[in-house]
Amino acid sequence: MSDSNSKDVILIGAGVLSTTFGSFLKDLAPDWNIKLFERLEKPAIESSNERNNAGTGHAALCELNYTVEQKDGSIDIEKAKEINEQFEISKQFWSYLVKTNQIQNPQEFIRPLPHISFVQGERNINFLKRRFEALSPLSMFKGIEYTEDHEKLKEWIPLMMDGRNPEEKVAASKIDEGTDVNFGELTRKMAKNLNEHDNAEIFYKHEVQDFNRRKDGKWEVKVKDLNTKKVETYITDYVFIGAGGHAIPLLQKTGIPESKHLGGFPISGAFLVCNNPKVVAEHEAKVYGKEPPGTPPMTVPHLDRRYIQDENTLLFGPFAAIGPKFLKNGSNLDLFKSLNTSNVGTMLASAFKNFPLVKYSIQEVLAKKEDRMKELRRFVPNAKDEDWDIHIAGKRVQVIKDTKEHGRGYIQFGTEVVNSKDHSVIALLGESPGASTSVSVALEVLEKNFPEYIKEWDGKIKEMIPSYGQSLIEDYALLKEIRQATGNELDLINK
Ligand SMILES: Cc1cc2nc3c(=O)[nH]c(=O)nc-3n(C[C@H](O)[C@H](O)[C@H](O)COP(=O)(O)OP(=O)(O)OC[C@H]3O[C@@H](n4cnc5c(N)ncnc54)[C@H](O)[C@@H]3O)c2cc1C
């Protein structure tokens, strides 16, 4: 039971988003009662698991989709600046958790790793060069290097240059300050920390099944204990839906107007994974290429060194695979059940509008291992079949909705916060750069949905995120100071 100042909050799902939001809330409002329900037996089993995502700390250092070529030939770098700042914000929050001893051993979840962009052919080389020229004067991207020289490239990416035609036109840019993030480990650490808080409790093997709005504005949340099969009703002031692929179906169950004309289309990611230590030792970077024309950011091919506990691993992908489940551990009826009279037109309009994407997805689904190895050999010319295995990673549920600006069936890329008008229901929908920007997403949730508390919480938020309220894009001295501090705290410097 809560006293008059305290509020009850229910968080759904123990992935990186709910555990991040819970970690904020427990320090901002220590008297509030937090209950987190997770249908599986542990935290971070779905998309936040280290084997279900690529672990890129997205800071726009190497991802070419954040620097878009304009019709006049210029490169728009605004998105890159925004993504870079958001990752600096994430690192500040993780540093705060380490500094206050709420989580320990940062090297278990974040490691420094150069981020490289790699392109082939005149047109793409020309683009990369102009991107480099646009980014290099900015303090944010200080230290970026560019080369078309094969000898230099052999130093940066030996595995990718071995066996390559010396006449082939290729180029790359590199920034050493990139990272590989084990979002699974980070989530487990935050979940443990949240569970240790006096006013918070995590219930595993508990599935949220339905909602009922009461006359007093509170919500009744029906939760099934999957061990005992008993269903209990919990009453709460706020519902936070951080249920990954299931966020859309759960939002629909609340019946709030914001859940209408909105659908989701599930796409699984698959990677080729290499565990041969000899091959792995030849590649110490995350290397992002250019996405096929007309396809979304999640199709950008990349070759990554991963730090997953003590394993030596490379991954290449992602390749898309389509199936009806909204979660890896979901049901084959998920897609079917999410269709209703308000969104079936939205979904159909989307299929017509996005034909290149549909075509690409069908090609991807039909692709065999040999087709995928062919893709890989554009990156690793000497790749051997026996060194690489297919691994099915996590699900992304692409949000499809009607908008005033884009009309019916618009595919929304990126993470989106949806909330009821009275702010009692908050849902996080969407996909990449999800995990990397989880802290900015949590801040957006706080600012948008708790306006009456934000002034009171301002000082504490500044303690958590020292740059809060200031621009790291405009203020280089501040950026430098913050990077130095988080680099030290997270053990990212001189490794
Ligand atoms: C292939 C792939 C590669 C990616 N690569 C990157 C990357 O390199 N960098 C990056 O930053 N991001 C990446 N992402 C995105 C990132 O993984 C996600 O944005 C992030 O993990 C989403 O976290 P989440 O907490 O919302 O969801 P999840 O981690 O999926 O957690 C949701 C949880 O909710 C639980 N749940 C669902 N329904 C219920 C219910 N009814 N009751 C109780 N519990 C429920 C689920 O069991 C699950 O544990 C990638 C994603 C994919 C799929």
Coordinates of C-alpha atoms and ligand atoms in Angstrom, one line a residue:
M1 CA 0.0 0.0 0.0
S2 CA 1.2 3.5 -0.8
D3 CA 1.1 6.6 1.3
S4 CA -0.4 9.8 -0.2
N5 CA 2.9 11.0 -1.8
S6 CA 4.0 7.7 -3.0
K7 CA 2.9 6.3 -6.4
D8 CA 2.7 2.7 -7.7
V9 CA 4.5 1.9 -10.9
I10 CA 4.3 -1.3 -12.9
L11 CA 7.1 -2.0 -15.3
I12 CA 6.5 -4.7 -17.9
G13 CA 9.5 -6.7 -19.2
A14 CA 13.0 -7.1 -17.9
G15 CA 14.9 -5.9 -20.9
V16 CA 17.3 -2.9 -21.1
L17 CA 14.5 -0.3 -21.4
S18 CA 12.4 -1.2 -18.3
T19 CA 15.5 -1.8 -16.2
T20 CA 16.9 1.5 -17.2
F21 CA 13.7 3.3 -16.5
G22 CA 13.4 1.5 -13.2
S23 CA 17.0 2.4 -12.3
F24 CA 16.1 6.1 -12.8
L25 CA 12.9 5.9 -10.9
K26 CA 14.3 4.2 -7.8
D27 CA 16.8 7.0 -7.3
L28 CA 14.5 9.9 -8.3
A29 CA 11.5 8.7 -6.2
P30 CA 12.8 6.2 -3.7
D31 CA 9.4 6.1 -1.9
W32 CA 7.5 5.0 -4.9
N33 CA 6.5 1.3 -5.2
I34 CA 7.9 -0.4 -8.3
K35 CA 6.8 -3.8 -9.5
L36 CA 8.4 -5.3 -12.5
F37 CA 6.8 -8.3 -14.2
E38 CA 8.8 -10.5 -16.6
R39 CA 7.2 -13.5 -18.3
L40 CA 10.5 -15.4 -18.7
E41 CA 12.7 -16.8 -15.9
K42 CA 15.5 -14.2 -16.0
P43 CA 16.2 -10.7 -17.2
A44 CA 17.6 -10.0 -20.7
I45 CA 16.5 -13.2 -22.5
E46 CA 14.9 -11.4 -25.5
S47 CA 16.3 -8.6 -27.7
S48 CA 18.5 -7.2 -24.9
N49 CA 20.5 -10.5 -24.7
E50 CA 24.1 -10.2 -25.9
R51 CA 23.5 -12.9 -28.5
N52 CA 20.4 -11.4 -29.8
N53 CA 21.7 -8.0 -30.8
A54 CA 25.0 -6.7 -32.3
G55 CA 26.2 -4.9 -29.2
T56 CA 27.1 -1.8 -31.1
G57 CA 27.3 1.3 -28.9
H58 CA 25.6 3.4 -31.6
A59 CA 27.3 6.8 -31.6
A60 CA 27.1 7.4 -35.3
L61 CA 30.9 6.9 -35.7
C62 CA 30.6 4.3 -38.4
E63 CA 26.9 3.8 -39.3
L64 CA 26.4 5.5 -42.7
N65 CA 22.7 5.7 -42.4
Y66 CA 23.0 8.6 -39.9
T67 CA 24.7 10.8 -42.5
V68 CA 22.4 11.1 -45.4
E69 CA 23.3 12.4 -48.8
Q70 CA 21.0 15.2 -49.9
K71 CA 19.8 15.8 -53.5
D72 CA 22.3 18.7 -53.9
G73 CA 25.2 16.3 -53.0
S74 CA 25.7 17.7 -49.5
I75 CA 25.8 15.4 -46.5
D76 CA 23.3 16.0 -43.7
I77 CA 25.1 15.3 -40.4
E78 CA 22.4 16.5 -38.0
K79 CA 21.2 13.0 -37.1
A80 CA 24.8 11.8 -36.5
K81 CA 25.3 14.6 -34.0
E82 CA 22.1 13.7 -32.2
I83 CA 22.9 10.0 -32.0
N84 CA 26.5 10.8 -30.8
E85 CA 25.1 13.0 -28.0
Q86 CA 22.6 10.4 -27.0
F87 CA 25.3 7.8 -26.5
E88 CA 27.4 10.2 -24.4
I89 CA 24.2 10.5 -22.3
S90 CA 24.0 6.7 -21.9
K91 CA 27.6 6.5 -20.9
Q92 CA 27.1 9.2 -18.2
F93 CA 24.2 7.2 -16.7
W94 CA 26.1 4.0 -16.7
S95 CA 29.1 5.8 -15.1
Y96 CA 26.8 7.2 -12.4
L97 CA 25.6 3.6 -11.6
V98 CA 29.2 2.5 -11.4
K99 CA 30.3 5.5 -9.3
T100 CA 27.5 5.0 -6.8
N101 CA 28.4 1.3 -6.6
Q102 CA 25.0 0.2 -7.9
I103 CA 26.6 -1.9 -10.6
Q104 CA 30.2 -3.0 -10.8
N105 CA 32.9 -4.1 -13.2
P106 CA 32.0 -2.0 -16.3
Q107 CA 34.4 -4.0 -18.5
E108 CA 31.9 -6.8 -18.3
F109 CA 29.4 -4.7 -20.3
I110 CA 31.4 -2.1 -22.2
R111 CA 34.7 -2.3 -24.1
P112 CA 36.5 0.1 -26.4
L113 CA 36.6 -1.0 -30.0
P114 CA 37.4 1.0 -33.1
H115 CA 34.4 1.8 -35.3
I116 CA 35.1 1.7 -39.1
S117 CA 33.0 2.5 -42.1
F118 CA 33.9 0.5 -45.2
V119 CA 32.7 1.1 -48.8
Q120 CA 33.4 -0.3 -52.3
G121 CA 33.1 1.4 -55.7
E122 CA 33.6 4.9 -56.9
R123 CA 30.1 6.3 -55.9
N124 CA 30.3 5.0 -52.3
I125 CA 33.9 6.1 -52.0
N126 CA 33.0 9.6 -53.1
F127 CA 30.2 9.6 -50.5
L128 CA 32.4 8.4 -47.7
K129 CA 35.1 11.0 -48.5
R130 CA 32.5 13.8 -48.3
R131 CA 31.1 12.3 -45.1
F132 CA 34.6 12.4 -43.6
E133 CA 35.1 16.0 -44.8
A134 CA 31.7 17.0 -43.2
L135 CA 32.4 15.2 -39.8
S136 CA 36.1 15.8 -39.3
P137 CA 35.9 19.6 -38.4
L138 CA 33.4 18.7 -35.6
S139 CA 34.9 18.2 -32.1
M140 CA 32.5 15.3 -31.6
F141 CA 34.1 13.3 -34.3
K142 CA 37.7 14.4 -33.5
G143 CA 40.3 11.9 -34.5
I144 CA 38.4 10.5 -37.5
E145 CA 40.8 9.1 -40.1
Y146 CA 40.1 8.3 -43.8
T147 CA 42.0 6.2 -46.3
E148 CA 41.8 4.5 -49.7
D149 CA 45.3 3.1 -49.3
H150 CA 45.3 -0.8 -49.3
E151 CA 48.5 -0.8 -47.1
K152 CA 46.8 1.3 -44.4
L153 CA 43.7 -0.7 -44.7
K154 CA 45.7 -3.9 -44.1
E155 CA 46.7 -2.4 -40.7
W156 CA 43.1 -1.4 -39.8
I157 CA 41.2 -4.5 -41.1
P158 CA 43.7 -7.3 -42.0
L159 CA 41.0 -10.0 -42.2
M160 CA 39.0 -7.9 -44.7
M161 CA 42.0 -7.1 -46.9
D162 CA 43.4 -10.6 -47.0
G163 CA 42.8 -12.1 -50.5
R164 CA 41.3 -8.8 -51.8
N165 CA 42.1 -7.8 -55.4
P166 CA 44.8 -5.1 -55.0
E167 CA 43.1 -3.2 -57.8
E168 CA 39.7 -3.0 -56.1
K169 CA 38.6 0.5 -55.2
V170 CA 37.8 0.6 -51.5
A171 CA 37.8 3.2 -48.8
A172 CA 37.3 3.4 -45.0
S173 CA 37.1 5.9 -42.2
K174 CA 38.0 5.0 -38.6
I175 CA 37.4 6.4 -35.1
D176 CA 39.2 4.6 -32.2
E177 CA 36.7 5.7 -29.5
G178 CA 33.9 3.3 -30.5
T179 CA 32.6 0.6 -28.1
D180 CA 31.2 -2.9 -28.0
V181 CA 28.4 -3.2 -25.4
N182 CA 27.1 -6.3 -23.8
F183 CA 23.6 -5.1 -23.3
G184 CA 22.6 -8.4 -21.7
E185 CA 25.1 -8.1 -18.9
L186 CA 24.2 -4.4 -18.4
T187 CA 20.5 -5.4 -18.1
R188 CA 21.2 -8.2 -15.6
K189 CA 23.3 -5.8 -13.5
M190 CA 20.5 -3.1 -13.5
A191 CA 17.8 -5.7 -12.8
K192 CA 19.8 -7.0 -9.8
N193 CA 20.3 -3.5 -8.5
L194 CA 16.6 -2.7 -8.9
N195 CA 15.5 -5.8 -7.1
E196 CA 17.7 -4.9 -4.1
H197 CA 15.8 -1.6 -3.7
D198 CA 13.5 -1.7 -0.6
N199 CA 10.5 -0.5 -2.6
A200 CA 11.0 -2.5 -5.8
E201 CA 10.4 -6.1 -6.6
I202 CA 10.9 -8.1 -9.8
F203 CA 8.6 -11.1 -10.5
Y204 CA 9.9 -13.5 -13.0
K205 CA 7.7 -16.1 -14.8
H206 CA 4.9 -13.5 -14.4
E207 CA 3.0 -12.5 -17.6
V208 CA 0.9 -9.4 -17.8
Q209 CA -2.2 -10.4 -19.6
D210 CA -4.8 -7.5 -19.5
F211 CA -5.7 -4.1 -18.2
N212 CA -8.7 -2.4 -16.9
R213 CA -9.0 1.3 -16.3
R214 CA -10.8 2.3 -13.1
K215 CA -13.0 5.2 -12.5
D216 CA -10.4 6.9 -10.2
G217 CA -7.9 6.8 -13.1
K218 CA -5.8 4.0 -11.7
W219 CA -5.2 0.8 -13.7
E220 CA -5.9 -2.8 -12.8
V221 CA -3.3 -5.0 -14.3
K222 CA -4.0 -8.8 -14.6
V223 CA -0.9 -10.8 -14.1
K224 CA -0.5 -14.6 -14.5
D225 CA 2.0 -16.5 -12.4
L226 CA 3.3 -18.9 -15.0
N227 CA 4.4 -21.4 -12.3
T228 CA 1.1 -21.6 -10.3
K229 CA -1.1 -20.5 -13.3
K230 CA -2.9 -18.2 -10.8
V231 CA -4.0 -14.8 -12.1
E232 CA -3.8 -11.8 -9.8
T233 CA -4.8 -8.2 -10.2
Y234 CA -2.5 -5.4 -9.2
I235 CA -3.5 -1.8 -8.9
T236 CA -1.2 1.0 -10.1
D237 CA -0.9 4.7 -11.0
Y238 CA 1.5 4.1 -13.9
V239 CA 2.0 1.3 -16.4
F240 CA 5.3 1.3 -18.3
I241 CA 5.2 -1.1 -21.2
G242 CA 8.9 -2.1 -22.0
A243 CA 7.8 -5.4 -23.4
G244 CA 9.9 -5.4 -26.6
G245 CA 8.1 -7.1 -29.4
H246 CA 5.0 -7.5 -27.2
A247 CA 4.7 -3.8 -26.5
I248 CA 2.2 -3.3 -29.4
P249 CA -0.2 -6.1 -28.4
L250 CA -0.1 -4.9 -24.8
L251 CA -0.6 -1.3 -25.7
Q252 CA -3.6 -2.5 -27.8
K253 CA -5.0 -4.2 -24.7
T254 CA -5.1 -1.0 -22.7
G255 CA -7.6 0.3 -25.3
I256 CA -6.3 3.9 -25.1
P257 CA -6.9 6.0 -28.3
E258 CA -3.1 6.1 -28.9
S259 CA -3.1 2.4 -29.5
K260 CA -5.4 2.6 -32.6
H261 CA -4.3 2.7 -36.3
L262 CA -1.0 1.2 -35.3
G263 CA 0.4 -2.2 -36.1
G264 CA 3.7 -4.1 -36.0
F265 CA 5.6 -6.3 -38.4
P266 CA 8.1 -8.7 -36.9
I267 CA 11.5 -9.2 -38.5
S268 CA 14.1 -11.5 -37.0
G269 CA 17.8 -10.8 -37.3
A270 CA 20.2 -13.6 -38.2
F271 CA 24.0 -13.4 -38.1
L272 CA 26.8 -15.5 -39.4
V273 CA 29.0 -16.2 -36.4
C274 CA 32.7 -17.3 -36.3
N275 CA 34.3 -18.8 -33.3
N276 CA 37.6 -19.9 -34.9
P277 CA 40.2 -18.0 -32.6
K278 CA 42.7 -17.7 -35.5
V279 CA 40.1 -15.8 -37.7
V280 CA 38.8 -13.8 -34.8
A281 CA 42.2 -12.6 -33.8
E282 CA 42.5 -10.9 -37.2
H283 CA 39.6 -8.5 -36.7
E284 CA 39.6 -6.0 -33.9
A285 CA 36.8 -3.5 -34.9
K286 CA 33.2 -3.0 -35.8
V287 CA 33.0 -2.4 -39.6
Y288 CA 29.8 -1.0 -41.0
G289 CA 29.1 -1.0 -44.8
K290 CA 26.4 0.6 -46.8
E291 CA 22.8 -0.7 -46.8
P292 CA 21.3 -1.9 -50.1
P293 CA 19.2 0.9 -51.7
G294 CA 15.7 1.3 -50.5
T295 CA 16.1 -0.8 -47.4
P296 CA 16.0 0.2 -43.7
P297 CA 18.9 0.8 -41.4
M298 CA 18.7 -2.6 -39.9
T299 CA 19.9 -4.1 -43.2
V300 CA 23.3 -2.4 -43.0
P301 CA 25.9 -5.2 -43.2
H302 CA 28.5 -5.1 -40.6
L303 CA 31.4 -7.3 -39.3
D304 CA 31.9 -7.1 -35.6
R305 CA 34.4 -8.3 -33.0
R306 CA 32.3 -9.1 -30.0
Y307 CA 33.2 -9.3 -26.3
I308 CA 30.8 -11.8 -24.8
Q309 CA 32.2 -13.0 -21.5
D310 CA 35.5 -14.7 -22.4
E311 CA 34.4 -15.9 -25.9
N312 CA 36.3 -14.9 -29.0
T313 CA 33.6 -14.2 -31.6
L314 CA 33.0 -12.4 -34.8
L315 CA 29.6 -11.7 -36.2
F316 CA 28.4 -10.7 -39.7
G317 CA 25.0 -9.6 -40.7
P318 CA 22.2 -9.0 -40.0
F319 CA 20.1 -11.0 -42.4
A320 CA 16.4 -10.6 -42.1
A321 CA 14.1 -13.5 -41.4
I322 CA 10.4 -13.2 -41.2
G323 CA 8.0 -15.1 -39.0
P324 CA 4.7 -14.4 -37.2
K325 CA 6.2 -14.3 -33.6
F326 CA 6.7 -10.9 -31.9
L327 CA 9.3 -12.2 -29.5
K328 CA 11.8 -15.1 -29.9
N329 CA 9.8 -16.8 -27.1
G330 CA 6.5 -15.6 -28.6
S331 CA 3.5 -17.4 -30.2
N332 CA 2.9 -18.1 -33.9
L333 CA -0.4 -16.2 -33.4
D334 CA 1.2 -12.9 -32.4
L335 CA 0.9 -11.2 -35.8
F336 CA -2.6 -12.5 -36.5
K337 CA -3.8 -11.5 -33.0
S338 CA -2.4 -7.9 -33.3
L339 CA -4.6 -7.3 -36.4
N340 CA -7.9 -5.5 -35.7
T341 CA -10.4 -3.3 -37.6
S342 CA -8.5 -0.2 -36.7
N343 CA -5.1 -1.3 -38.1
V344 CA -5.7 -3.8 -40.9
G345 CA -5.9 -1.0 -43.5
T346 CA -2.8 0.6 -42.0
M347 CA -0.9 -2.7 -42.5
L348 CA -2.1 -3.3 -46.0
A349 CA -1.3 0.3 -47.1
S350 CA 2.2 -0.2 -45.7
A351 CA 2.8 -3.3 -47.8
F352 CA 1.9 -1.5 -51.0
K353 CA 3.9 1.6 -50.1
N354 CA 7.1 -0.2 -49.2
F355 CA 7.4 -2.6 -52.1
P356 CA 11.3 -2.5 -52.3
L357 CA 11.4 -3.5 -48.6
V358 CA 8.9 -6.3 -49.1
K359 CA 10.9 -7.6 -52.1
Y360 CA 14.1 -7.3 -50.1
S361 CA 12.5 -9.2 -47.2
I362 CA 11.3 -12.0 -49.4
Q363 CA 14.8 -12.4 -51.0
E364 CA 16.3 -12.5 -47.5
V365 CA 13.9 -15.2 -46.3
L366 CA 14.7 -17.3 -49.3
A367 CA 18.4 -16.9 -48.9
K368 CA 20.5 -20.0 -48.1
K369 CA 23.8 -20.2 -46.2
E370 CA 25.7 -20.0 -49.4
D371 CA 24.0 -16.7 -50.4
R372 CA 24.9 -15.3 -47.0
M373 CA 28.5 -16.5 -47.3
K374 CA 28.6 -14.7 -50.7
E375 CA 27.6 -11.5 -48.9
L376 CA 30.2 -12.1 -46.2
R377 CA 32.9 -12.5 -48.8
R378 CA 32.4 -8.9 -49.9
F379 CA 33.8 -8.2 -46.4
V380 CA 36.0 -11.2 -45.9
P381 CA 37.2 -12.5 -49.3
N382 CA 38.8 -15.6 -47.9
A383 CA 35.9 -16.6 -45.5
K384 CA 35.6 -20.4 -45.3
D385 CA 32.2 -22.1 -44.9
E386 CA 33.3 -24.3 -42.0
D387 CA 34.3 -21.2 -39.9
W388 CA 30.9 -19.6 -40.0
D389 CA 27.5 -20.7 -38.6
I390 CA 24.1 -19.1 -38.8
H391 CA 22.7 -17.8 -35.5
I392 CA 19.2 -16.5 -35.1
A393 CA 19.3 -13.3 -33.1
G394 CA 16.4 -11.1 -31.6
K395 CA 13.2 -9.8 -33.0
R396 CA 12.4 -6.3 -34.1
V397 CA 8.8 -5.3 -34.4
Q398 CA 8.7 -2.6 -37.0
V399 CA 6.0 0.0 -36.0
I400 CA 3.6 0.8 -38.8
K401 CA 1.1 3.6 -38.3
D402 CA -1.0 6.3 -39.9
T403 CA 0.4 9.8 -39.6
K404 CA -0.8 13.2 -40.7
E405 CA 2.6 13.9 -42.3
H406 CA 3.2 10.5 -44.1
G407 CA -0.4 9.2 -44.6
R408 CA -1.5 5.6 -44.1
G409 CA 0.8 2.7 -43.4
Y410 CA 4.0 4.6 -42.6
I411 CA 6.9 2.5 -41.3
Q412 CA 8.4 4.2 -38.3
F413 CA 12.1 3.6 -37.8
G414 CA 13.8 4.1 -34.5
T415 CA 12.4 4.0 -31.0
E416 CA 9.1 5.7 -30.1
V417 CA 7.5 6.7 -26.9
V418 CA 3.7 6.4 -26.9
N419 CA 1.7 7.6 -23.9
S420 CA -1.9 8.1 -22.9
K421 CA -3.1 11.7 -22.7
D422 CA -3.1 11.5 -18.9
H423 CA 0.4 10.0 -18.9
S424 CA -0.7 6.9 -16.9
V425 CA 0.3 4.5 -19.7
I426 CA 3.7 4.7 -21.4
A427 CA 4.8 2.3 -24.0
L428 CA 8.1 2.0 -25.8
L429 CA 7.9 0.8 -29.3
G430 CA 10.3 0.2 -32.1
E431 CA 13.8 -0.9 -32.8
S432 CA 17.4 0.2 -33.3
P433 CA 19.2 2.2 -31.9
G434 CA 17.1 1.1 -29.0
A435 CA 19.5 -0.2 -26.5
S436 CA 22.3 2.4 -27.0
T437 CA 19.8 5.3 -26.6
S438 CA 17.9 3.6 -23.7
V439 CA 19.0 6.4 -21.3
S440 CA 17.8 9.2 -23.6
V441 CA 14.6 7.3 -24.1
A442 CA 14.1 7.1 -20.3
L443 CA 14.8 10.8 -19.9
E444 CA 12.2 11.5 -22.6
V445 CA 9.7 9.4 -20.7
L446 CA 10.4 11.3 -17.5
E447 CA 10.2 14.8 -19.1
K448 CA 7.1 14.0 -21.1
N449 CA 5.1 12.0 -18.5
F450 CA 6.1 13.4 -15.1
P451 CA 6.1 17.2 -15.7
E452 CA 4.9 17.8 -12.2
Y453 CA 8.0 16.1 -10.7
I454 CA 10.7 17.1 -13.1
K455 CA 11.6 20.3 -11.3
E456 CA 12.0 18.5 -8.0
W457 CA 14.1 15.8 -9.8
D458 CA 16.3 18.2 -11.7
G459 CA 19.2 18.2 -9.3
K460 CA 19.3 14.5 -9.0
I461 CA 19.1 14.0 -12.8
K462 CA 22.1 16.4 -13.1
E463 CA 24.0 14.2 -10.6
M464 CA 23.2 11.2 -12.8
I465 CA 23.8 13.0 -16.1
P466 CA 26.1 16.0 -15.6
S467 CA 25.5 17.3 -19.1
Y468 CA 21.7 17.3 -18.5
G469 CA 20.1 20.5 -19.9
Q470 CA 23.3 21.4 -21.8
S471 CA 24.3 20.7 -25.4
L472 CA 27.3 18.4 -26.0
I473 CA 27.0 19.3 -29.6
E474 CA 27.6 23.0 -29.0
D475 CA 29.9 22.9 -25.9
Y476 CA 33.2 21.2 -26.8
A477 CA 34.9 21.9 -23.4
L478 CA 32.0 20.2 -21.7
L479 CA 32.0 17.2 -24.1
K480 CA 35.8 16.8 -23.5
E481 CA 35.3 16.9 -19.7
I482 CA 32.4 14.4 -19.8
R483 CA 34.2 12.0 -22.2
Q484 CA 37.3 12.0 -19.9
A485 CA 35.2 11.3 -16.8
T486 CA 33.0 8.6 -18.3
G487 CA 36.1 7.1 -20.1
N488 CA 37.8 6.7 -16.6
E489 CA 34.7 5.5 -14.8
L490 CA 33.8 2.9 -17.4
D491 CA 37.4 1.8 -17.9
L492 CA 37.5 2.8 -21.6
I493 CA 40.8 4.7 -21.6
N494 CA 44.2 3.2 -22.2
K495 CA 43.1 -0.4 -22.6
Ligands
LIG1 C1 19.2 -8.3 -34.6 C2 19.3 -7.1 -33.7 C3 20.4 -6.4 -33.6 C4 20.4 -5.2 -32.8 N1 21.6 -4.6 -32.6 C5 21.7 -3.5 -31.8 C6 22.9 -2.8 -31.6 O1 23.9 -3.2 -32.1 N2 22.9 -1.8 -30.7 C7 21.8 -1.3 -30.1 O2 21.9 -0.4 -29.4 N3 20.6 -2.0 -30.3 C8 20.5 -3.0 -31.1 N4 19.3 -3.7 -31.3 C9 18.1 -3.2 -30.6 C10 18.1 -3.6 -29.1 O3 18.4 -4.9 -29.0 C11 16.7 -3.3 -28.6 O4 16.2 -2.0 -29.0 C12 16.6 -3.5 -27.1 O5 17.2 -4.6 -26.6 C13 15.1 -3.5 -26.7 O6 15.0 -3.6 -25.3 P1 13.6 -3.8 -24.6 O7 13.9 -3.8 -23.2 O8 12.6 -2.9 -25.2 O9 13.1 -5.3 -25.1 P2 13.5 -6.8 -24.7 O10 15.0 -6.9 -24.4 O11 13.0 -7.6 -25.8 O12 12.7 -7.0 -23.4 C14 11.3 -7.1 -23.4 C15 11.0 -8.1 -22.2 O13 9.6 -8.0 -22.0 C16 9.1 -9.3 -21.7 N5 7.7 -9.4 -21.9 C17 7.0 -9.3 -23.1 N6 5.7 -9.4 -22.9 C18 5.5 -9.5 -21.6 C19 4.3 -9.7 -20.8 N7 3.1 -9.7 -21.3 N8 4.5 -9.8 -19.4 C20 5.7 -9.8 -18.9 N9 6.9 -9.7 -19.6 C21 6.7 -9.5 -20.9 C22 9.9 -10.2 -22.6 O14 10.0 -11.5 -22.1 C23 11.3 -9.5 -22.6 O15 12.1 -10.0 -21.6 C24 19.3 -4.8 -32.1 C25 18.1 -5.6 -32.2 C26 18.1 -6.8 -33.0 C27 16.9 -7.6 -33.0

